[in-house]
Short mmCIF file of C-alpha atoms in Angstrom, two decimals:
data_model
loop_
_atom_site.label_atom_id
_atom_site.label_comp_id
_atom_site.label_asym_id
_atom_site.label_seq_id
_atom_site.Cartn_x
_atom_site.Cartn_y
_atom_site.Cartn_z
CA MET X 1105 -0.90 -48.60 -7.78
CA ARG X 1106 -0.08 -45.02 -7.07
CA CYS X 1107 -2.07 -42.17 -8.74
CA VAL X 1108 -0.88 -38.57 -8.74
CA PRO X 1109 -3.07 -35.72 -10.21
CA VAL X 1110 -1.43 -34.31 -13.30
CA ALA X 1111 -4.13 -31.82 -14.63
CA VAL X 1112 -7.69 -30.97 -14.58
CA LYS X 1113 -9.64 -31.20 -17.89
CA TRP X 1114 -13.09 -29.50 -18.20
CA GLN X 1115 -15.71 -31.40 -20.05
CA GLN X 1116 -19.35 -30.26 -20.31
CA ALA X 1117 -18.85 -27.95 -17.26
CA LYS X 1118 -17.74 -30.91 -15.08
CA PRO X 1119 -14.15 -31.14 -13.86
CA THR X 1120 -12.47 -34.30 -15.03
CA GLN X 1121 -9.14 -35.19 -13.32
CA ILE X 1122 -6.33 -36.70 -15.27
CA LEU X 1123 -4.38 -39.18 -13.10
CA SER X 1124 -0.94 -40.48 -13.92
CA CYS X 1125 -0.48 -44.01 -12.51
CA GLY X 1126 3.11 -45.56 -12.56
CA ILE X 1127 3.01 -49.22 -13.63
CA ASN X 1128 6.51 -50.76 -13.99
CA SER X 1129 7.98 -47.50 -15.21
CA THR X 1130 5.35 -47.04 -17.70
CA PHE X 1131 2.61 -44.44 -17.33
CA ALA X 1132 -1.05 -44.85 -18.27
CA ILE X 1133 -3.41 -41.81 -18.32
CA LEU X 1134 -6.68 -42.49 -16.68
CA TYR X 1135 -9.72 -40.21 -16.73
CA LYS X 1136 -11.90 -40.17 -13.70
CA GLU X 1137 -14.90 -37.93 -13.01
CA THR X 1138 -14.20 -36.04 -9.88
CA GLU X 1139 -16.64 -36.73 -7.15
CA LEU X 1140 -16.81 -34.47 -4.11
CA LYS X 1141 -18.80 -36.26 -1.51
CA ASP X 1142 -17.58 -34.42 1.60
CA ALA X 1143 -19.95 -31.48 2.03
CA GLU X 1144 -18.22 -30.54 5.33
CA ASP X 1145 -14.87 -30.37 3.56
CA PRO X 1146 -15.46 -27.32 1.25
CA LEU X 1147 -12.78 -26.79 -1.42
CA PRO X 1148 -10.90 -23.59 -1.13
CA SER X 1149 -11.22 -20.99 -3.88
CA PHE X 1150 -8.50 -18.86 -5.29
CA PRO X 1151 -10.13 -16.35 -7.63
CA ASP X 1152 -7.20 -14.04 -7.68
CA LEU X 1153 -4.85 -16.88 -8.73
CA GLU X 1154 -4.06 -17.57 -12.37
CA GLN X 1155 -5.72 -20.60 -13.68
CA ARG X 1156 -2.42 -22.39 -14.32
CA LEU X 1157 -1.55 -21.91 -10.58
CA GLN X 1158 -4.87 -23.15 -9.21
CA PRO X 1159 -4.67 -26.27 -7.07
CA VAL X 1160 -5.74 -29.47 -8.96
CA LEU X 1161 -8.52 -31.46 -7.27
CA PRO X 1162 -7.31 -34.46 -5.40
CA CYS X 1163 -7.93 -38.02 -6.06
CA ARG X 1164 -9.98 -38.49 -2.79
CA SER X 1165 -9.17 -42.24 -2.49
CA LEU X 1166 -5.51 -41.50 -2.27
CA LYS X 1167 -3.95 -40.11 0.91
CA GLU X 1168 -0.89 -38.86 -0.94
CA SER X 1169 -3.08 -36.94 -3.52
CA ILE X 1170 -4.93 -35.32 -0.76
CA GLU X 1171 -1.74 -34.29 0.94
CA VAL X 1172 -0.26 -32.87 -2.24
CA TYR X 1173 -3.58 -30.95 -2.70
CA LYS X 1174 -3.47 -29.58 0.80
CA ASP X 1175 0.15 -28.48 0.36
CA HIS X 1176 -0.69 -26.88 -2.90
CA CYS X 1177 -3.61 -25.05 -1.29
CA LYS X 1178 -1.32 -23.87 1.53
CA MET X 1179 1.21 -22.59 -1.07
CA ALA X 1180 -1.61 -20.95 -3.07
CA ASN X 1181 -2.66 -19.11 0.20
CA GLU X 1182 0.91 -18.17 0.93
CA PHE X 1183 1.31 -16.86 -2.62
CA ASN X 1184 -1.89 -14.92 -2.38
CA GLN X 1185 -0.85 -13.34 0.86
CA ALA X 1186 2.55 -12.57 -0.48
CA LYS X 1187 0.88 -10.89 -3.55
CA HIS X 1188 -1.38 -8.86 -1.39
CA GLU X 1189 1.55 -7.86 0.81
CA ILE X 1190 3.54 -6.78 -2.25
CA ALA X 1191 0.62 -4.64 -3.47
CA ARG X 1192 0.21 -3.12 -0.02
CA LEU X 1193 3.94 -2.37 0.25
CA GLU X 1194 3.94 -0.92 -3.32
CA ASP X 1195 1.05 1.42 -2.31
CA ARG X 1196 3.03 2.47 0.82
CA LYS X 1197 6.06 2.99 -1.40
CA LYS X 1198 3.98 5.34 -3.66
CA GLU X 1199 2.80 7.22 -0.55
CA LEU X 1200 6.25 7.59 0.80
CA MET X 1201 7.63 8.73 -2.54
CA ALA X 1202 4.86 11.46 -2.70
CA GLU X 1203 5.64 12.53 0.78
CA LEU X 1204 9.41 12.61 -0.24
CA LEU X 1205 8.59 14.70 -3.24
CA GLU X 1206 6.58 17.05 -1.11
CA ASP X 1207 9.41 17.29 1.43
CA GLU X 1208 11.86 17.96 -1.39
CA GLU X 1209 9.64 20.66 -2.87
CA ALA X 1210 9.19 22.21 0.67
CA SER X 1211 12.87 22.07 1.22
CA MET X 1212 13.64 23.79 -2.17
CA GLU X 1213 10.98 26.43 -1.28
CA PHE X 1214 12.58 26.93 2.13
CA ALA X 1215 16.07 27.30 0.51
CA GLN X 1216 14.58 29.91 -1.95
CA LEU X 1217 12.86 31.76 0.93
CA GLU X 1218 16.26 31.69 2.89
CA GLU X 1219 18.04 33.11 -0.23
CA GLU X 1220 15.30 35.71 -0.72
CA TYR X 1221 15.52 36.68 3.02
CA ARG X 1222 19.28 36.89 2.80
CA ILE X 1223 19.11 39.23 -0.26
CA LEU X 1224 16.34 41.39 1.30
CA THR X 1225 18.32 41.62 4.52
CA GLU X 1226 21.44 42.69 2.68
CA GLU X 1227 19.35 45.19 0.57
CA ASN X 1228 17.83 46.46 3.84
CA GLN X 1229 21.31 46.88 5.44
CA ASN X 1230 22.41 48.82 2.32
CA LEU X 1231 19.34 51.07 2.46
CA ILE X 1232 19.88 51.72 6.20
CA THR X 1233 23.52 52.63 5.42
CA VAL X 1234 22.55 54.91 2.53
CA HIS X 1235 19.85 56.45 4.63
CA SER X 1236 22.26 57.10 7.43
CA GLU X 1237 24.71 58.63 5.04
CA ARG X 1238 22.10 60.87 3.45
CA ALA X 1239 20.75 61.90 6.91
CA GLN X 1240 24.40 62.86 7.88
CA GLN X 1241 24.86 64.83 4.52
CA LEU X 1242 21.60 66.56 5.16
CA GLU X 1243 22.76 67.55 8.73
CA THR X 1244 26.06 68.75 7.36
CA LEU X 1245 24.42 70.83 4.73
CA ARG X 1246 22.00 72.36 7.37
CA VAL X 1247 24.96 73.26 9.61
CA VAL X 1248 26.91 74.73 6.64
CA SER X 1249 23.87 76.64 5.38
CA GLN X 1250 23.15 78.04 8.92
CA LYS X 1251 26.90 79.31 9.15
CA ARG X 1252 26.59 81.27 5.93
CA PRO X 1253 25.91 84.77 6.31
CA GLY X 1254 22.59 85.81 4.79
CA SER X 1255 20.97 82.43 5.06
CA SER X 1256 17.85 81.95 6.93
#
């Protein structure tokens, strides 16, 4: 007879395993109290895993059940690692997005400063030109005023 764990039922704070045993294409549900005799073989715990994804305790007398359980534990570990990796990558993505936003703000500020510099440089050039023209006009007026008779 081949038994495969189907589910775990909790009765009075003791785990009860439901086993499905195939008998000539009919299935019988058997309830068996789970006994964990191997103290050196501690059961892995997956507190971050949803209850529905938790590995079902194996039927210790069946090698196949233990193998299925070990595979399930391995997959639960891999799932847990993937979940943590996704969380880490999402945190890194947030950091990079914040850096990108800062860089974009700095780039916009730099562009504004460049535009302000261009405007001020142009204004400065205009003021230098106006100053030069006014200085030339002043010199011309001095020369004209000195050439006039009676001017001091």
